[in-house]
Each structure stands twice: as structure tokens, then as C-alpha cells.
Amino acid sequence: MSTIPPSPPLSAASYDRAEAVKQFDNTKLGVKGLIDSGIKTIPSFFVHPPEILSDLKSRSQSHNIPTVDLSAVSSSRSAVINQIHHAASTVGFFQVTNHGIPPELLRNTIAAVKAFHEQPPEQRSKVYRREMGTGVSYISNVDLFQSKAASWRDTLQVRLGPVTADREEIPEVCREQVLEWDKEVVRVGEVLLGLLSEGLGLGVERFRELLEGRVMVGHYYPFCPQPDLTVGLNSHADPGALTVLLQDHVGGLQVRTEEGWVDVKPVPHALVINIGDLLQIISNDEYKSADHRVLANSSGEPRVSLAVFLNPSNREKMFGPLPELTSTEKPAIYRNFTVTEFFTRFFMKGLDGKTLPNFFRL
């Protein structure tokens, strides 16, 4: 098993960042491996520039993310539609409670993903790879080689739809929980996309195709010995249609609002939902995607979260503002594009905080 390369002093004139990043990636141990090695100083390529670090303390104490009770759908559907429409068209984030997923499954899924990341190094390194050909990939930082600075987290990715990763490729320690989780996300996602569609005056099935392409990421944020020098996840907006997130109790997720950065405080048994860039474009800016980030973990225990990104499965179909939502009074703001072009642009851009929709504005 590879060993963790030492980090040179920040002032080292001969420091070769590209080589240091390559050595780190070649260990196949991730950030967890760095912590297990007993480091007290983070490697230089994890240190973010002053303009990022100076903004980490910026947050609004008076603002909370909306919470929507989905159990009210049967008795007060129009009220729930209005609540979701308001959240989606303003902050772009909301939490949902009483969604019907058993609390035991919530706990078990988080625990299973945590167990994957805390396996012996030789077990998790078996699936450490930067390509998703098998549908399963364990990496540290999807943009490790493109970003200006790395973030303090590791990630397990699993393709869930339209074709699920081969069952035997999904690590056994979390296989059953991930597959069961996908079924529940499909059910809840269908409800949410229906409510979002109705909020725009469209039929309940209008966004059904946005559910077919799904990828799960299971993030693991270990303790960081220098949390003021890095982040857990850089500021970005999700590119797809909708994201369904389950987070544990540790916290650290923040969303940018008009009043500054706001903590998305963990609510027991709740799911965090956020609008992606694709849905913002399809809605012709009626709904808003939002920049969000995760602070480096200063807690004594790791933070674990699972996000499922909901996207169309037909990569060559043209998307853009829906004709039903454009008129001479409100013309289309964006041009049409294929999903392939859209995501190619996202990965070229990286998680750098710049807005993806701007690349497609008319």
C-alpha cells in the first residue's frame, strides 16, 4: 500500500504542486489516509487563497432555510405547492420532513456509507478510480487536477440510473443500503418534481424525465487539523435538475442568500432539496439554483452526507426554457443545448463558483 507523501513548507520555492497532487492521488487513500497517517499540517495544495478563506466567517445568523412538511400534500396540496414554489424561486434550497422514508433507513444508509469510508485502506482503494466506466468510483475531489486548491473530503460515487451500476461493483459494505436508498429517492423525487412542475402551472408529469438519470455521491469529511485554511466543498451550484441530500448531525453545509451565507442546520430525519442549474434554465429563471459550500470539518467526528443528483437520461435531447413558460412578454433567456454539451461545459468549468447558466444565455 502506498504511503502518504510529506507536505513541503508553504514557502518552499521548489514546490511542485502538480507532482504533489499526483502523488496524493496515487496513494488511493484519500483525505482519510492523510488523517490516518497522523498529520497535523495539511498539504499545501489543500490551502485555499485568502479571498476564499476571508469569506468563511461570513454568515447570516437571522436567516433559516424553509422547511416543508410533505405530509400536508394530501390535505393542503396547493399550500405545499406554494411553499415549495416560494423556496425554489428565492433561496433555491429547502428541507422536507415527513417524506415517508423510514428513519431506520436514513440512519442505516448514512452508517453504511460511513462504514465504506472507514474500511481498511486496501478495501476502499479497490474502487479508487477517476473514470466511471463501471458505475462506481471512490475518489478525493472530482476536480482535483483542475481546481486551484483541493477540498478536505473523499467521495464514493455510484451510478443509479438510467442503468444502475453492476450490483457486484457496488461495495458490499453499503450495497443493499444504496440500492434501497435509490428506490426511496425515486419515489420522493417524483413527488417533488410534480409539485415543482405544478408550481409553474404545468402538469404533474411534465418533469418526470428529469428523474431518470441519477448519480449518488457519498461524501466523507474527516476532521481537519487546520479548518481555517481549507474547505470541505468549494462554493458551487449543482448543474443538474434537482438534488436530494441526506446529511448527518454534524453540520457544515451553507447556502449563499441575499443576506449572506446561511447554515443549513441538520433537521432530524429531514432531506435537503436544492434546485440545480438545469431546472433554473428550464423554468426560464422562475426557479433559482444557489451557490452552496461545506466548511472544513473541525468536529471530533467525521461528517457524512449523501446526495443524489436527478438529471435527464437522454444525453442528446435538446433542453432549454420550456415553451409553456416563454412569451413575447417573457422571452426565453437561454438557448437550447444537449445534456452532453451542458455537462461537458460544467466539467470544463470546474467547481469554481462561476455560474454555469451564463454560458447558455442568449
XYZ file of C-alpha atoms in Angstrom:
362
model
C 0.000 0.000 0.000
C 1.263 3.458 -0.923
C 2.306 5.829 1.811
C 1.243 9.429 2.211
C 3.787 11.838 0.692
C 5.028 14.522 3.079
C 3.893 18.084 2.504
C 6.592 20.699 1.950
C 6.561 24.042 3.743
C 4.336 26.647 2.132
C 7.394 28.771 1.416
C 9.303 26.085 -0.475
C 10.360 27.687 -3.753
C 10.843 24.311 -5.414
C 7.379 23.030 -4.515
C 5.820 21.227 -7.500
C 2.071 21.338 -6.893
C 1.187 19.130 -9.862
C 3.581 16.438 -8.669
C 2.324 16.673 -5.065
C -1.293 16.264 -6.244
C -0.315 13.306 -8.423
C 1.499 11.616 -5.526
C -1.513 12.131 -3.270
C -3.909 10.687 -5.858
C -1.640 7.713 -6.481
C -1.851 6.647 -2.836
C -5.573 5.879 -3.411
C -6.089 6.631 0.284
C -7.850 9.991 0.051
C -8.034 12.579 2.807
C -8.894 9.782 5.235
C -5.422 8.382 4.570
C -3.846 11.717 5.455
C -5.663 11.792 8.796
C -4.825 8.153 9.490
C -1.132 8.983 8.924
C -1.316 11.392 11.861
C -0.650 14.656 10.030
C -1.039 17.931 11.936
C -0.455 20.247 8.956
C -2.488 19.949 5.753
C -0.617 19.595 2.430
C -0.082 22.883 0.600
C -2.378 22.032 -2.300
C -5.340 21.982 0.111
C -4.734 25.589 1.215
C -7.228 27.984 -0.365
C -6.420 31.565 -1.408
C -7.008 34.476 1.012
C -10.144 35.705 -0.789
C -11.820 32.346 -0.154
C -10.578 31.965 3.415
C -11.574 35.503 4.431
C -15.169 34.747 3.406
C -15.507 31.596 5.527
C -16.622 33.516 8.623
C -19.297 35.375 6.665
C -22.742 34.120 7.560
C -26.228 35.335 8.373
C -27.473 34.425 11.836
C -31.044 35.592 11.245
C -31.991 33.526 8.214
C -33.180 29.918 8.047
C -33.768 27.606 5.094
C -37.512 26.900 4.598
C -38.855 23.570 5.827
C -41.805 21.934 4.062
C -43.975 19.217 5.638
C -44.766 16.783 2.811
C -47.434 15.011 4.854
C -49.664 18.031 4.156
C -49.777 17.231 0.415
C -52.920 15.106 0.730
C -54.910 17.704 2.667
C -53.387 21.018 1.538
C -51.688 20.358 -1.807
C -51.978 23.934 -3.064
C -50.391 25.287 0.136
C -47.451 22.874 -0.197
C -47.036 23.799 -3.870
C -46.916 27.463 -2.883
C -44.351 26.810 -0.132
C -42.089 24.874 -2.486
C -42.516 27.429 -5.278
C -41.551 30.237 -2.915
C -38.448 28.400 -1.686
C -37.398 27.345 -5.186
C -37.831 30.834 -6.633
C -35.984 32.654 -3.854
C -33.255 30.793 -1.946
C -33.237 27.651 -4.140
C -32.921 25.413 -1.059
C -35.450 23.851 1.308
C -35.755 20.927 3.686
C -38.594 18.406 3.610
C -39.946 16.457 6.566
C -42.486 13.613 6.751
C -41.398 12.376 3.319
C -42.233 8.756 4.123
C -38.710 7.332 4.247
C -38.364 5.258 7.437
C -35.943 6.816 9.979
C -34.200 3.458 10.259
C -33.291 3.540 6.560
C -31.982 7.101 6.929
C -29.697 6.002 9.761
C -28.632 2.781 8.071
C -27.752 4.490 4.783
C -25.580 7.108 6.476
C -23.943 4.386 8.595
C -23.262 2.190 5.553
C -21.574 4.975 3.573
C -19.555 5.909 6.662
C -18.546 2.256 7.011
C -17.288 2.223 3.411
C -15.018 5.212 4.036
C -13.744 3.716 7.290
C -12.834 0.328 5.839
C -9.171 -0.700 5.845
C -7.307 1.208 3.098
C -6.789 -1.901 0.975
C -10.563 -2.395 0.782
C -11.663 1.073 -0.277
C -8.690 1.580 -2.608
C -10.006 -1.261 -4.790
C -12.524 1.154 -6.319
C -10.340 4.289 -6.264
C -10.541 5.465 -9.876
C -11.291 8.670 -11.773
C -13.396 7.099 -14.509
C -16.984 5.934 -14.010
C -16.930 3.130 -16.593
C -18.022 0.537 -14.025
C -20.558 2.922 -12.498
C -18.669 3.046 -9.185
C -15.781 5.305 -8.239
C -14.055 6.290 -4.989
C -12.015 9.495 -5.247
C -10.864 12.551 -3.356
C -12.069 15.693 -5.185
C -13.675 15.189 -8.587
C -11.818 18.310 -9.767
C -8.513 17.525 -8.005
C -6.381 18.164 -11.089
C -8.331 21.227 -12.297
C -9.070 23.167 -9.116
C -6.884 25.935 -7.715
C -6.999 24.242 -4.315
C -8.255 20.856 -3.173
C -11.054 20.398 -0.627
C -10.977 18.278 2.527
C -13.239 15.358 1.602
C -13.447 11.928 -0.046
C -16.320 10.679 -2.189
C -17.926 7.404 -3.218
C -19.865 7.789 -6.500
C -22.455 5.270 -7.707
C -24.440 5.474 -10.956
C -28.085 4.681 -10.181
C -29.906 5.440 -13.425
C -30.951 5.017 -16.143
C -28.783 1.889 -15.828
C -27.659 1.068 -12.305
C -24.039 0.143 -11.768
C -23.414 -3.575 -11.770
C -24.539 -4.864 -8.402
C -21.234 -6.611 -7.702
C -19.303 -3.384 -8.367
C -21.088 -1.550 -5.532
C -19.034 -2.134 -2.361
C -20.636 -4.873 -0.307
C -20.430 -2.858 2.919
C -23.045 -0.397 1.582
C -24.585 -2.219 -1.403
C -28.036 -3.048 -0.036
C -28.477 0.347 1.601
C -27.506 2.275 -1.554
C -29.909 0.293 -3.738
C -32.738 0.675 -1.228
C -31.945 4.379 -0.921
C -32.293 4.807 -4.675
C -35.834 3.399 -4.608
C -36.858 5.897 -1.943
C -35.189 8.838 -3.718
C -37.075 7.964 -6.918
C -40.359 7.962 -5.017
C -39.710 11.235 -3.180
C -38.124 12.812 -6.250
C -41.196 12.069 -8.329
C -43.388 13.795 -5.732
C -41.116 16.843 -5.522
C -40.732 17.253 -9.288
C -44.503 17.012 -9.617
C -45.021 19.753 -7.046
C -42.342 21.929 -8.670
C -43.988 21.429 -12.045
C -47.415 22.349 -10.710
C -45.866 25.439 -9.122
C -45.119 26.659 -12.641
C -48.675 25.953 -13.822
C -47.631 22.767 -15.632
C -48.913 19.208 -15.409
C -47.698 16.977 -12.608
C -45.836 14.697 -15.077
C -44.043 17.478 -17.022
C -40.709 16.985 -15.198
C -40.852 13.179 -14.971
C -37.938 12.699 -17.394
C -35.669 14.761 -15.122
C -35.636 11.823 -12.694
C -34.256 9.137 -14.993
C -30.529 9.896 -14.822
C -29.264 9.571 -11.248
C -25.847 9.563 -9.592
C -25.258 9.225 -5.865
C -22.258 10.737 -4.131
C -21.446 9.675 -0.597
C -19.208 12.396 0.845
C -16.937 11.815 3.827
C -15.474 14.875 5.576
C -12.859 13.784 8.145
C -11.623 16.020 10.920
C -9.365 18.739 9.519
C -6.417 19.874 11.681
C -6.403 23.324 10.005
C -10.037 24.085 9.115
C -9.342 27.805 8.661
C -7.047 27.080 5.704
C -9.305 24.960 3.513
C -12.924 23.953 2.823
C -14.847 20.704 2.744
C -16.525 21.542 -0.558
C -15.896 24.628 -2.627
C -18.698 27.080 -3.407
C -20.714 25.925 -6.434
C -24.220 25.378 -7.765
C -25.278 21.873 -8.793
C -25.546 21.544 -12.578
C -28.461 19.111 -12.822
C -32.196 19.442 -12.293
C -32.666 18.652 -8.601
C -30.519 17.362 -5.743
C -31.828 15.233 -2.880
C -29.431 15.311 0.071
C -29.316 13.372 3.316
C -26.882 14.799 5.864
C -25.912 13.574 9.297
C -25.995 15.633 12.505
C -22.516 17.186 12.255
C -23.352 20.192 10.047
C -21.194 22.422 7.887
C -23.359 22.887 4.784
C -24.050 26.527 3.902
C -26.049 28.237 1.137
C -25.492 31.719 -0.210
C -28.519 34.014 0.120
C -29.128 37.728 -0.329
C -28.341 38.088 3.377
C -25.050 36.194 3.188
C -24.061 32.602 3.886
C -26.667 30.648 5.848
C -26.120 27.401 7.750
C -28.319 24.543 6.533
C -28.760 23.180 10.019
C -29.406 19.435 10.244
C -33.062 18.679 10.987
C -33.647 15.133 12.290
C -34.967 12.828 9.546
C -35.238 15.686 7.012
C -33.970 15.773 3.430
C -32.301 18.848 1.957
C -33.513 19.724 -1.546
C -31.860 22.171 -3.881
C -32.592 23.473 -7.356
C -29.922 22.780 -9.988
C -28.812 24.934 -12.901
C -30.705 22.821 -15.441
C -34.034 23.384 -13.686
C -33.290 27.108 -13.430
C -32.814 27.207 -17.201
C -35.855 25.034 -17.987
C -38.002 27.284 -15.784
C -36.626 30.361 -17.600
C -35.250 31.699 -14.304
C -38.504 31.231 -12.373
C -36.647 28.795 -10.126
C -33.147 29.621 -8.867
C -30.138 27.412 -8.329
C -27.994 28.508 -5.403
C -24.309 28.505 -4.552
C -23.520 26.327 -1.587
C -20.413 25.068 0.170
C -19.298 22.862 3.048
C -16.868 24.130 5.678
C -13.861 22.016 6.604
C -14.766 19.753 9.497
C -13.418 20.949 12.853
C -15.564 18.429 14.741
C -14.121 15.439 16.534
C -16.217 13.122 14.355
C -16.432 12.843 10.560
C -19.333 14.383 8.640
C -21.186 12.123 6.191
C -23.708 13.147 3.549
C -25.377 11.501 0.554
C -26.519 13.493 -2.442
C -28.467 12.052 -5.372
C -28.401 14.240 -8.469
C -31.535 13.993 -10.621
C -30.999 14.530 -14.344
C -32.468 13.584 -17.737
C -31.153 10.292 -19.116
C -31.294 11.242 -22.822
C -27.967 12.996 -23.273
C -28.663 14.094 -26.853
C -32.118 15.593 -26.333
C -32.330 19.377 -26.627
C -33.200 21.316 -23.478
C -33.839 24.989 -22.804
C -36.621 27.165 -21.417
C -39.948 25.350 -21.770
C -42.167 26.856 -24.484
C -45.063 26.975 -21.992
C -43.019 29.353 -19.820
C -41.973 31.820 -22.524
C -43.948 34.555 -24.296
C -43.432 37.888 -26.028
C -43.652 39.490 -22.582
C -41.175 36.977 -21.101
C -38.938 35.675 -23.895
C -36.506 32.805 -23.460
C -33.375 33.859 -21.567
C -31.323 30.828 -22.638
C -30.556 28.979 -25.860
C -31.230 25.280 -26.349
C -28.481 22.691 -25.814
C -27.976 18.972 -25.337
C -27.355 17.463 -21.925
C -23.963 16.279 -23.183
C -22.938 19.846 -24.085
C -24.272 21.127 -20.766
C -22.303 18.723 -18.574
C -19.193 18.967 -20.725
C -19.220 22.699 -20.046
C -19.700 22.086 -16.312
C -16.708 19.777 -16.017
C -14.564 22.143 -18.107
C -15.546 24.933 -15.741
C -14.950 23.011 -12.515
C -16.297 23.868 -9.068
C -15.017 27.419 -9.213
C -18.099 29.357 -8.147
C -18.787 30.773 -11.617
C -22.326 30.373 -12.873
C -22.970 27.678 -15.459
C -26.239 29.159 -16.830
C -24.378 32.259 -18.012
C -22.626 30.149 -20.650
C -26.028 29.469 -22.255
C -27.627 32.902 -22.036
C -28.921 34.439 -25.251
